Amino acid sequence: MSAEAKDLLDRCRTGDERAWNELVREHAGLVYAVARRQGLREAECDDVVQSVFVTLLKHLDAIEEAAKLPGWLATTARRESWRIARRVARGGAALEADHPLASPISGDALERIELADRVRRGLEALGPKCRDLLTALFLETDHPDYERVSQRVGIPFGSIGPTRARCLAKLAEILAAEEGGSSRNDIERGNPPISRYHGGS
């Protein structure tokens, strides 16, 4: 996890509202995706997101390392989702058959959302050279032009392959620090980052 992530968490502990809003924006997608995986509806997922971050605010001092925050959030989100799911089950709530959310997001789609969120944060933790190279190779087009990539990121054409391998290894190390980790093959799928916690592409 980058020094920027540690600094962001430290600023949140001091009551920095801007830092707190940034932290929520960075991690809300992960929390929302975990809630959807449990089969909750959109409004219930929003409740989970709110509850999880309220809980985090109360326990910021318990997060000793910034690298452990995603895992803590995922675990807390699962527990809160189970609590809400039990409450809904007791109340007998159900969606109408023609409601657009009556069919939950597939497990594969949620996995892609979670992975995309983690990859986005991992890219942010990389240096600009690796971040720009991997973004150009995997996230912007299905068929990157290596000549153009070389000119754009300032890396000799013949060095793109070795540099790509080193950058992927660094990214894999960053993601491995989070709960569950990610394989290099997962990273190379090129899932794009998500901009909002309500979904991705």
PDB file of N, CA and C in Angstrom, residues 61-123:
ATOM      1  N   ASP A  61      -8.863   4.236  14.690  1.00  0.00           N
ATOM      2  CA  ASP A  61      -7.620   3.977  15.417  1.00  0.00           C
ATOM      3  C   ASP A  61      -7.284   2.491  15.478  1.00  0.00           C
ATOM      4  N   ALA A  62      -8.279   1.638  15.196  1.00  0.00           N
ATOM      5  CA  ALA A  62      -8.036   0.193  15.237  1.00  0.00           C
ATOM      6  C   ALA A  62      -7.378  -0.307  13.957  1.00  0.00           C
ATOM      7  N   ILE A  63      -7.392   0.512  12.904  1.00  0.00           N
ATOM      8  CA  ILE A  63      -6.760   0.123  11.636  1.00  0.00           C
ATOM      9  C   ILE A  63      -5.301   0.546  11.712  1.00  0.00           C
ATOM     10  N   GLU A  64      -4.438  -0.396  12.070  1.00  0.00           N
ATOM     11  CA  GLU A  64      -3.037  -0.060  12.301  1.00  0.00           C
ATOM     12  C   GLU A  64      -2.266   0.175  11.007  1.00  0.00           C
ATOM     13  N   GLU A  65      -2.651  -0.528   9.930  1.00  0.00           N
ATOM     14  CA  GLU A  65      -1.944  -0.395   8.662  1.00  0.00           C
ATOM     15  C   GLU A  65      -2.943  -0.109   7.551  1.00  0.00           C
ATOM     16  N   ALA A  66      -2.612   0.842   6.691  1.00  0.00           N
ATOM     17  CA  ALA A  66      -3.511   1.201   5.593  1.00  0.00           C
ATOM     18  C   ALA A  66      -3.762   0.013   4.667  1.00  0.00           C
ATOM     19  N   ALA A  67      -2.776  -0.881   4.529  1.00  0.00           N
ATOM     20  CA  ALA A  67      -2.921  -2.035   3.640  1.00  0.00           C
ATOM     21  C   ALA A  67      -4.017  -2.986   4.105  1.00  0.00           C
ATOM     22  N   LYS A  68      -4.355  -2.930   5.392  1.00  0.00           N
ATOM     23  CA  LYS A  68      -5.373  -3.837   5.930  1.00  0.00           C
ATOM     24  C   LYS A  68      -6.784  -3.265   5.829  1.00  0.00           C
ATOM     25  N   LEU A  69      -6.899  -2.010   5.422  1.00  0.00           N
ATOM     26  CA  LEU A  69      -8.218  -1.372   5.381  1.00  0.00           C
ATOM     27  C   LEU A  69      -9.188  -2.060   4.422  1.00  0.00           C
ATOM     28  N   PRO A  70      -8.799  -2.393   3.170  1.00  0.00           N
ATOM     29  CA  PRO A  70      -9.760  -3.056   2.276  1.00  0.00           C
ATOM     30  C   PRO A  70     -10.308  -4.361   2.849  1.00  0.00           C
ATOM     31  N   GLY A  71      -9.445  -5.154   3.470  1.00  0.00           N
ATOM     32  CA  GLY A  71      -9.904  -6.396   4.071  1.00  0.00           C
ATOM     33  C   GLY A  71     -10.863  -6.154   5.223  1.00  0.00           C
ATOM     34  N   TRP A  72     -10.555  -5.145   6.034  1.00  0.00           N
ATOM     35  CA  TRP A  72     -11.445  -4.794   7.155  1.00  0.00           C
ATOM     36  C   TRP A  72     -12.804  -4.353   6.629  1.00  0.00           C
ATOM     37  N   LEU A  73     -12.799  -3.541   5.583  1.00  0.00           N
ATOM     38  CA  LEU A  73     -14.059  -3.062   5.007  1.00  0.00           C
ATOM     39  C   LEU A  73     -14.874  -4.209   4.426  1.00  0.00           C
ATOM     40  N   ALA A  74     -14.213  -5.132   3.725  1.00  0.00           N
ATOM     41  CA  ALA A  74     -14.924  -6.258   3.120  1.00  0.00           C
ATOM     42  C   ALA A  74     -15.557  -7.138   4.193  1.00  0.00           C
ATOM     43  N   THR A  75     -14.807  -7.409   5.253  1.00  0.00           N
ATOM     44  CA  THR A  75     -15.338  -8.240   6.340  1.00  0.00           C
ATOM     45  C   THR A  75     -16.512  -7.559   7.028  1.00  0.00           C
ATOM     46  N   THR A  76     -16.364  -6.277   7.310  1.00  0.00           N
ATOM     47  CA  THR A  76     -17.437  -5.528   7.967  1.00  0.00           C
ATOM     48  C   THR A  76     -18.665  -5.437   7.070  1.00  0.00           C
ATOM     49  N   ALA A  77     -18.442  -5.273   5.767  1.00  0.00           N
ATOM     50  CA  ALA A  77     -19.560  -5.195   4.821  1.00  0.00           C
ATOM     51  C   ALA A  77     -20.320  -6.514   4.761  1.00  0.00           C
ATOM     52  N   ARG A  78     -19.600  -7.628   4.786  1.00  0.00           N
ATOM     53  CA  ARG A  78     -20.279  -8.930   4.771  1.00  0.00           C
ATOM     54  C   ARG A  78     -21.133  -9.112   6.022  1.00  0.00           C
ATOM     55  N   ARG A  79     -20.597  -8.754   7.173  1.00  0.00           N
ATOM     56  CA  ARG A  79     -21.350  -8.908   8.419  1.00  0.00           C
ATOM     57  C   ARG A  79     -22.595  -8.024   8.431  1.00  0.00           C
ATOM     58  N   GLU A  80     -22.442  -6.791   7.977  1.00  0.00           N
ATOM     59  CA  GLU A  80     -23.582  -5.879   7.944  1.00  0.00           C
ATOM     60  C   GLU A  80     -24.613  -6.349   6.918  1.00  0.00           C
ATOM     61  N   SER A  81     -24.146  -6.900   5.809  1.00  0.00           N
ATOM     62  CA  SER A  81     -25.062  -7.417   4.789  1.00  0.00           C
ATOM     63  C   SER A  81     -25.872  -8.582   5.338  1.00  0.00           C
ATOM     64  N   TRP A  82     -25.216  -9.466   6.075  1.00  0.00           N
ATOM     65  CA  TRP A  82     -25.930 -10.601   6.671  1.00  0.00           C
ATOM     66  C   TRP A  82     -26.979 -10.104   7.664  1.00  0.00           C
ATOM     67  N   ARG A  83     -26.621  -9.072   8.437  1.00  0.00           N
ATOM     68  CA  ARG A  83     -27.565  -8.538   9.422  1.00  0.00           C
ATOM     69  C   ARG A  83     -28.800  -7.972   8.724  1.00  0.00           C
ATOM     70  N   ILE A  84     -28.577  -7.212   7.663  1.00  0.00           N
ATOM     71  CA  ILE A  84     -29.696  -6.621   6.936  1.00  0.00           C
ATOM     72  C   ILE A  84     -30.505  -7.699   6.217  1.00  0.00           C
ATOM     73  N   ALA A  85     -29.816  -8.703   5.673  1.00  0.00           N
ATOM     74  CA  ALA A  85     -30.525  -9.787   4.982  1.00  0.00           C
ATOM     75  C   ALA A  85     -31.448 -10.528   5.946  1.00  0.00           C
ATOM     76  N   ARG A  86     -30.982 -10.750   7.168  1.00  0.00           N
ATOM     77  CA  ARG A  86     -31.831 -11.417   8.167  1.00  0.00           C
ATOM     78  C   ARG A  86     -33.031 -10.548   8.519  1.00  0.00           C
ATOM     79  N   ARG A  87     -32.803  -9.238   8.617  1.00  0.00           N
ATOM     80  CA  ARG A  87     -33.896  -8.317   8.929  1.00  0.00           C
ATOM     81  C   ARG A  87     -34.941  -8.327   7.817  1.00  0.00           C
ATOM     82  N   VAL A  88     -34.478  -8.322   6.571  1.00  0.00           N
ATOM     83  CA  VAL A  88     -35.391  -8.346   5.429  1.00  0.00           C
ATOM     84  C   VAL A  88     -36.174  -9.652   5.405  1.00  0.00           C
ATOM     85  N   ALA A  89     -35.477 -10.764   5.690  1.00  0.00           N
ATOM     86  CA  ALA A  89     -36.141 -12.068   5.676  1.00  0.00           C
ATOM     87  C   ALA A  89     -37.240 -12.133   6.733  1.00  0.00           C
ATOM     88  N   ARG A  90     -36.977 -11.570   7.896  1.00  0.00           N
ATOM     89  CA  ARG A  90     -37.994 -11.576   8.953  1.00  0.00           C
ATOM     90  C   ARG A  90     -39.197 -10.733   8.557  1.00  0.00           C
ATOM     91  N   GLY A  91     -38.929  -9.652   7.802  1.00  0.00           N
ATOM     92  CA  GLY A  91     -40.024  -8.774   7.402  1.00  0.00           C
ATOM     93  C   GLY A  91     -40.767  -9.251   6.177  1.00  0.00           C
ATOM     94  N   GLY A  92     -40.250 -10.289   5.531  1.00  0.00           N
ATOM     95  CA  GLY A  92     -40.915 -10.835   4.357  1.00  0.00           C
ATOM     96  C   GLY A  92     -40.860  -9.933   3.146  1.00  0.00           C
ATOM     97  N   ALA A  93     -39.893  -8.998   3.110  1.00  0.00           N
ATOM     98  CA  ALA A  93     -39.799  -8.074   1.983  1.00  0.00           C
ATOM     99  C   ALA A  93     -39.350  -8.803   0.730  1.00  0.00           C
ATOM    100  N   ALA A  94     -39.884  -8.382  -0.398  1.00  0.00           N
ATOM    101  CA  ALA A  94     -39.505  -8.998  -1.671  1.00  0.00           C
ATOM    102  C   ALA A  94     -39.687  -7.991  -2.789  1.00  0.00           C
ATOM    103  N   LEU A  95     -38.953  -8.179  -3.869  1.00  0.00           N
ATOM    104  CA  LEU A  95     -39.076  -7.310  -5.028  1.00  0.00           C
ATOM    105  C   LEU A  95     -40.196  -7.790  -5.933  1.00  0.00           C
ATOM    106  N   GLU A  96     -40.841  -6.846  -6.610  1.00  0.00           N
ATOM    107  CA  GLU A  96     -41.811  -7.234  -7.616  1.00  0.00           C
ATOM    108  C   GLU A  96     -41.088  -7.896  -8.772  1.00  0.00           C
ATOM    109  N   ALA A  97     -41.769  -8.798  -9.453  1.00  0.00           N
ATOM    110  CA  ALA A  97     -41.121  -9.596 -10.494  1.00  0.00           C
ATOM    111  C   ALA A  97     -40.553  -8.742 -11.613  1.00  0.00           C
ATOM    112  N   ASP A  98     -41.221  -7.597 -11.917  1.00  0.00           N
ATOM    113  CA  ASP A  98     -40.762  -6.781 -13.034  1.00  0.00           C
ATOM    114  C   ASP A  98     -39.829  -5.661 -12.594  1.00  0.00           C
ATOM    115  N   HIS A  99     -39.429  -5.662 -11.327  1.00  0.00           N
ATOM    116  CA  HIS A  99     -38.506  -4.636 -10.848  1.00  0.00           C
ATOM    117  C   HIS A  99     -37.143  -4.851 -11.500  1.00  0.00           C
ATOM    118  N   PRO A 100     -36.471  -3.772 -11.935  1.00  0.00           N
ATOM    119  CA  PRO A 100     -35.188  -3.935 -12.619  1.00  0.00           C
ATOM    120  C   PRO A 100     -34.126  -4.607 -11.774  1.00  0.00           C
ATOM    121  N   LEU A 101     -34.296  -4.609 -10.448  1.00  0.00           N
ATOM    122  CA  LEU A 101     -33.309  -5.258  -9.589  1.00  0.00           C
ATOM    123  C   LEU A 101     -33.790  -6.610  -9.083  1.00  0.00           C
ATOM    124  N   ALA A 102     -34.902  -7.108  -9.638  1.00  0.00           N
ATOM    125  CA  ALA A 102     -35.426  -8.388  -9.174  1.00  0.00           C
ATOM    126  C   ALA A 102     -34.444  -9.514  -9.455  1.00  0.00           C
ATOM    127  N   SER A 103     -33.683  -9.402 -10.536  1.00  0.00           N
ATOM    128  CA  SER A 103     -32.641 -10.375 -10.839  1.00  0.00           C
ATOM    129  C   SER A 103     -31.319  -9.802 -10.362  1.00  0.00           C
ATOM    130  N   PRO A 104     -30.699 -10.402  -9.349  1.00  0.00           N
ATOM    131  CA  PRO A 104     -29.474  -9.839  -8.793  1.00  0.00           C
ATOM    132  C   PRO A 104     -28.321  -9.897  -9.780  1.00  0.00           C
ATOM    133  N   ILE A 105     -27.341  -9.025  -9.576  1.00  0.00           N
ATOM    134  CA  ILE A 105     -26.134  -9.044 -10.390  1.00  0.00           C
ATOM    135  C   ILE A 105     -25.460 -10.396 -10.230  1.00  0.00           C
ATOM    136  N   SER A 106     -24.963 -10.948 -11.318  1.00  0.00           N
ATOM    137  CA  SER A 106     -24.340 -12.266 -11.259  1.00  0.00           C
ATOM    138  C   SER A 106     -23.066 -12.221 -10.434  1.00  0.00           C
ATOM    139  N   GLY A 107     -22.686 -13.396  -9.925  1.00  0.00           N
ATOM    140  CA  GLY A 107     -21.458 -13.480  -9.143  1.00  0.00           C
ATOM    141  C   GLY A 107     -20.246 -13.062  -9.948  1.00  0.00           C
ATOM    142  N   ASP A 108     -20.214 -13.450 -11.238  1.00  0.00           N
ATOM    143  CA  ASP A 108     -19.080 -13.077 -12.081  1.00  0.00           C
ATOM    144  C   ASP A 108     -18.983 -11.564 -12.228  1.00  0.00           C
ATOM    145  N   ALA A 109     -20.136 -10.909 -12.395  1.00  0.00           N
ATOM    146  CA  ALA A 109     -20.132  -9.450 -12.546  1.00  0.00           C
ATOM    147  C   ALA A 109     -19.635  -8.778 -11.275  1.00  0.00           C
ATOM    148  N   LEU A 110     -20.061  -9.288 -10.131  1.00  0.00           N
ATOM    149  CA  LEU A 110     -19.615  -8.700  -8.872  1.00  0.00           C
ATOM    150  C   LEU A 110     -18.125  -8.923  -8.659  1.00  0.00           C
ATOM    151  N   GLU A 111     -17.635 -10.077  -9.067  1.00  0.00           N
ATOM    152  CA  GLU A 111     -16.198 -10.326  -8.954  1.00  0.00           C
ATOM    153  C   GLU A 111     -15.419  -9.334  -9.806  1.00  0.00           C
ATOM    154  N   ARG A 112     -15.959  -9.029 -10.993  1.00  0.00           N
ATOM    155  CA  ARG A 112     -15.280  -8.061 -11.856  1.00  0.00           C
ATOM    156  C   ARG A 112     -15.294  -6.670 -11.230  1.00  0.00           C
ATOM    157  N   ILE A 113     -16.421  -6.319 -10.583  1.00  0.00           N
ATOM    158  CA  ILE A 113     -16.504  -5.016  -9.922  1.00  0.00           C
ATOM    159  C   ILE A 113     -15.479  -4.926  -8.796  1.00  0.00           C
ATOM    160  N   GLU A 114     -15.418  -5.979  -7.980  1.00  0.00           N
ATOM    161  CA  GLU A 114     -14.481  -5.979  -6.861  1.00  0.00           C
ATOM    162  C   GLU A 114     -13.042  -5.927  -7.355  1.00  0.00           C
ATOM    163  N   LEU A 115     -12.738  -6.746  -8.375  1.00  0.00           N
ATOM    164  CA  LEU A 115     -11.380  -6.759  -8.906  1.00  0.00           C
ATOM    165  C   LEU A 115     -11.022  -5.413  -9.517  1.00  0.00           C
ATOM    166  N   ALA A 116     -11.968  -4.824 -10.260  1.00  0.00           N
ATOM    167  CA  ALA A 116     -11.709  -3.525 -10.880  1.00  0.00           C
ATOM    168  C   ALA A 116     -11.406  -2.473  -9.828  1.00  0.00           C
ATOM    169  N   ASP A 117     -12.139  -2.515  -8.719  1.00  0.00           N
ATOM    170  CA  ASP A 117     -11.913  -1.544  -7.654  1.00  0.00           C
ATOM    171  C   ASP A 117     -10.538  -1.733  -7.039  1.00  0.00           C
ATOM    172  N   ARG A 118     -10.151  -2.979  -6.825  1.00  0.00           N
ATOM    173  CA  ARG A 118      -8.843  -3.257  -6.233  1.00  0.00           C
ATOM    174  C   ARG A 118      -7.717  -2.899  -7.192  1.00  0.00           C
ATOM    175  N   VAL A 119      -7.900  -3.202  -8.480  1.00  0.00           N
ATOM    176  CA  VAL A 119      -6.876  -2.862  -9.465  1.00  0.00           C
ATOM    177  C   VAL A 119      -6.715  -1.349  -9.562  1.00  0.00           C
ATOM    178  N   ARG A 120      -7.836  -0.624  -9.526  1.00  0.00           N
ATOM    179  CA  ARG A 120      -7.758   0.838  -9.579  1.00  0.00           C
ATOM    180  C   ARG A 120      -6.914   1.373  -8.430  1.00  0.00           C
ATOM    181  N   ARG A 121      -7.173   0.865  -7.219  1.00  0.00           N
ATOM    182  CA  ARG A 121      -6.405   1.327  -6.066  1.00  0.00           C
ATOM    183  C   ARG A 121      -4.950   0.880  -6.157  1.00  0.00           C
ATOM    184  N   GLY A 122      -4.735  -0.314  -6.727  1.00  0.00           N
ATOM    185  CA  GLY A 122      -3.369  -0.779  -6.902  1.00  0.00           C
ATOM    186  C   GLY A 122      -2.596   0.085  -7.877  1.00  0.00           C
ATOM    187  N   LEU A 123      -3.251   0.484  -8.961  1.00  0.00           N
ATOM    188  CA  LEU A 123      -2.601   1.356  -9.939  1.00  0.00           C
ATOM    189  C   LEU A 123      -2.240   2.701  -9.319  1.00  0.00           C
TER     190      LEU A 123
END
